[in-house]
C-alpha positions as a printed Julia matrix, in Angstrom:
169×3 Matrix{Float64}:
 -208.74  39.21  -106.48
 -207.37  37.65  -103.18
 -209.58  36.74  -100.97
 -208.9   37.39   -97.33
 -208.01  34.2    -96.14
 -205.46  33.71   -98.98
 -203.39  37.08   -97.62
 -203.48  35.41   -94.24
 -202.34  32.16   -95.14
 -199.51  34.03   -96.92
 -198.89  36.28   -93.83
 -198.52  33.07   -91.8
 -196.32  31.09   -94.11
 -193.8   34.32   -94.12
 -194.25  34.21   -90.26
 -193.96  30.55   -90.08
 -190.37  30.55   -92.93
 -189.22  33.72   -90.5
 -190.0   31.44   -86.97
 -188.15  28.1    -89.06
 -185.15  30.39   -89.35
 -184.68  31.67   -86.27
 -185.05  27.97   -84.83
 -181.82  27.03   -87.42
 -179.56  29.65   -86.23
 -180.61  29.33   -82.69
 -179.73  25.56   -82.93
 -176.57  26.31   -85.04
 -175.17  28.66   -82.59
 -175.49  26.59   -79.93
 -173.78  23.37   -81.16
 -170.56  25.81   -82.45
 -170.44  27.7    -78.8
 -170.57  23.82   -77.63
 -167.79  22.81   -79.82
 -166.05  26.16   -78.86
 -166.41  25.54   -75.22
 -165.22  21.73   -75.29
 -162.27  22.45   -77.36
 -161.39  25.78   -74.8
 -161.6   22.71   -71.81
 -159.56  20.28   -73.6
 -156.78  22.89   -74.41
 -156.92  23.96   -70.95
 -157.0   20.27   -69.57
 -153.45  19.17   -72.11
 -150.32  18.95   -70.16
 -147.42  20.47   -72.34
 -144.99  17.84   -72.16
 -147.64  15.04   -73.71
 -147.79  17.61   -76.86
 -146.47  16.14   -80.61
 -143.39  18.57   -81.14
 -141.46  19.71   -84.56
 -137.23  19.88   -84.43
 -134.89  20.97   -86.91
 -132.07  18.59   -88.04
 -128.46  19.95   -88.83
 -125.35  17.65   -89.33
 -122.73  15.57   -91.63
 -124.24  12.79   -93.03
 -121.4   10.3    -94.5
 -121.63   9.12   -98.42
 -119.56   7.28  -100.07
 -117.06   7.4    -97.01
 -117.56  11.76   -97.41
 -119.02  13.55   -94.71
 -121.26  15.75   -96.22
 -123.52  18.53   -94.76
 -127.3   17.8    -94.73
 -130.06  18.83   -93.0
 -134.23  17.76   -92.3
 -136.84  17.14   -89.52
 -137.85  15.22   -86.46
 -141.68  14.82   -85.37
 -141.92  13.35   -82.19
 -145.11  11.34   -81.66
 -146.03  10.89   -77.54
 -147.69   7.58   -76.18
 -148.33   6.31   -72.84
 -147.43   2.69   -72.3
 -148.76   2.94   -68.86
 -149.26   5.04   -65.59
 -145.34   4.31   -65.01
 -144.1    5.43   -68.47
 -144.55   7.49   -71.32
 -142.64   7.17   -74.59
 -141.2    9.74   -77.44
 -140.66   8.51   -80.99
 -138.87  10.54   -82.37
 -139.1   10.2    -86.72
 -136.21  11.37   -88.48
 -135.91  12.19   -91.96
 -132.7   14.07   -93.33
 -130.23  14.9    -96.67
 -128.31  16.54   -98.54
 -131.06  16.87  -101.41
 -130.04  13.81  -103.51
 -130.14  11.7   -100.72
 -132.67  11.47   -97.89
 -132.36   8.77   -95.06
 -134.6    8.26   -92.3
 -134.68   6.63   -88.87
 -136.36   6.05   -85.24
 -135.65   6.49   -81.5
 -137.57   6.4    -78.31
 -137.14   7.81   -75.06
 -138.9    6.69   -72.51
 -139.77   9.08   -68.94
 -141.15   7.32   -65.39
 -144.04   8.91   -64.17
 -142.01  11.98   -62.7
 -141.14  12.37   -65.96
 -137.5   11.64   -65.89
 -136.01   9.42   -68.6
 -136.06   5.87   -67.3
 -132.84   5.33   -65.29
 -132.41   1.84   -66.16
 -132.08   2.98   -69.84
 -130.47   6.38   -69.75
 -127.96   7.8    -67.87
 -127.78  11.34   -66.59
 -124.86  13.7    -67.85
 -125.64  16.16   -65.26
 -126.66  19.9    -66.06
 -125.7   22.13   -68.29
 -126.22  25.8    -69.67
 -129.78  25.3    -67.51
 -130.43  21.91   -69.3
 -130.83  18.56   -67.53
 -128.88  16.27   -69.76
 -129.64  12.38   -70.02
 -127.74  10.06   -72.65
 -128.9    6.74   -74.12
 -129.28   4.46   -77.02
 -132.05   2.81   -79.04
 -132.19   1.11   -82.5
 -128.96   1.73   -83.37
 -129.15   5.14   -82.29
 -127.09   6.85   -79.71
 -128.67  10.43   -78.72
 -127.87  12.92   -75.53
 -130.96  14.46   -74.78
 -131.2   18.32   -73.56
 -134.28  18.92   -71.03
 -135.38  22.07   -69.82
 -137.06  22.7    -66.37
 -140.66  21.49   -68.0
 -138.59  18.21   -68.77
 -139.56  19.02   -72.56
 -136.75  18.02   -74.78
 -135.43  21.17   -76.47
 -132.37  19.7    -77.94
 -130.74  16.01   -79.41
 -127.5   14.86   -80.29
 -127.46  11.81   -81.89
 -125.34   9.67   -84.1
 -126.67   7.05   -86.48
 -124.97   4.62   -89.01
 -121.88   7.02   -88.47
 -124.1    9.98   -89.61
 -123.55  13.24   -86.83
 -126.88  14.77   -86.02
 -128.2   17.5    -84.08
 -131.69  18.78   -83.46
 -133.51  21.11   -82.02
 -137.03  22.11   -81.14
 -138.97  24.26   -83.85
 -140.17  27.17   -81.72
């Protein structure tokens, strides 16, 4: 037979589990609505033009002395050197399937967030595009800018190769 203090031991271990559980999901819920809230602030916090963006490479690639048509992708990856600047590298990688070839270029914007005059040079405007031209490692690019100054579009020519990207939407 049980004896009356074993049922209330047992009643107060099945409280005590039932109290232990509630403390878990309690503490649970509030480090994920933490995490939820910080990562909601950050978001909100981001400027758009600092953001790591995808493109989509079309052109002629030249092989053996034949242009032939290729395609493949650009990541750009954003640092800031300083107040005064902030970079692009943009990473390349294209072919034709048989042959893949890869390459780098930076552009670099002033703190207005303008390419840096003393590297680029502006075309002017066109079809609602600012439009800046440059070079860098080998690399000659024209650069199309929306109103956000986020580089929607590139034209660039390497090792003889005709490129064109643009952004992955």
């Amino acid at each position: 037979m049980e004896s009356e203090t074993q049922r209330q031991n047992g009643r107060r271990d099945g409280k005590d589990f039932v109290l232990a559980l509630v403390v878990v999901i309690l503490s649970v819920s509030v480090a994920v609505s933490g995490w939820i809230i910080i990562s909601a602030l950050d978001k909100l916090d981001s400027d758009p033009f600092e953001e790591e963006r995808q493109y989509d490479v079309t052109g002629m690639m030249v092989l053996d002395g034949t242009d032939i048509p290729c395609i493949g992708s650009i990541t750009s990856h954003y640092s800031s050197e300083s107040e005064a600047y902030r970079v692009f590298t943009y990473h390349v990688f294209y072919g034709d399937g048989s042959t893949v070839r890869e390459t780098r270029f930076s552009l670099m914007f002033d703190s207005e967030k303008n390419p840096v005059e003393d590297m680029y040079v502006h075309q002017g405007s066109e079809d609602g595009y600012e439009v800046w031209s440059g070079s860098d490692r080998g690399v000659d690019s024209t650069y199309y800018l929306n109103k956000d100054r986020i580089v929607e579009r590139i034209v660039f020519d390497v090792s003889g190769d005709h490129l064109e990207a643009t952004i992955r939407k």
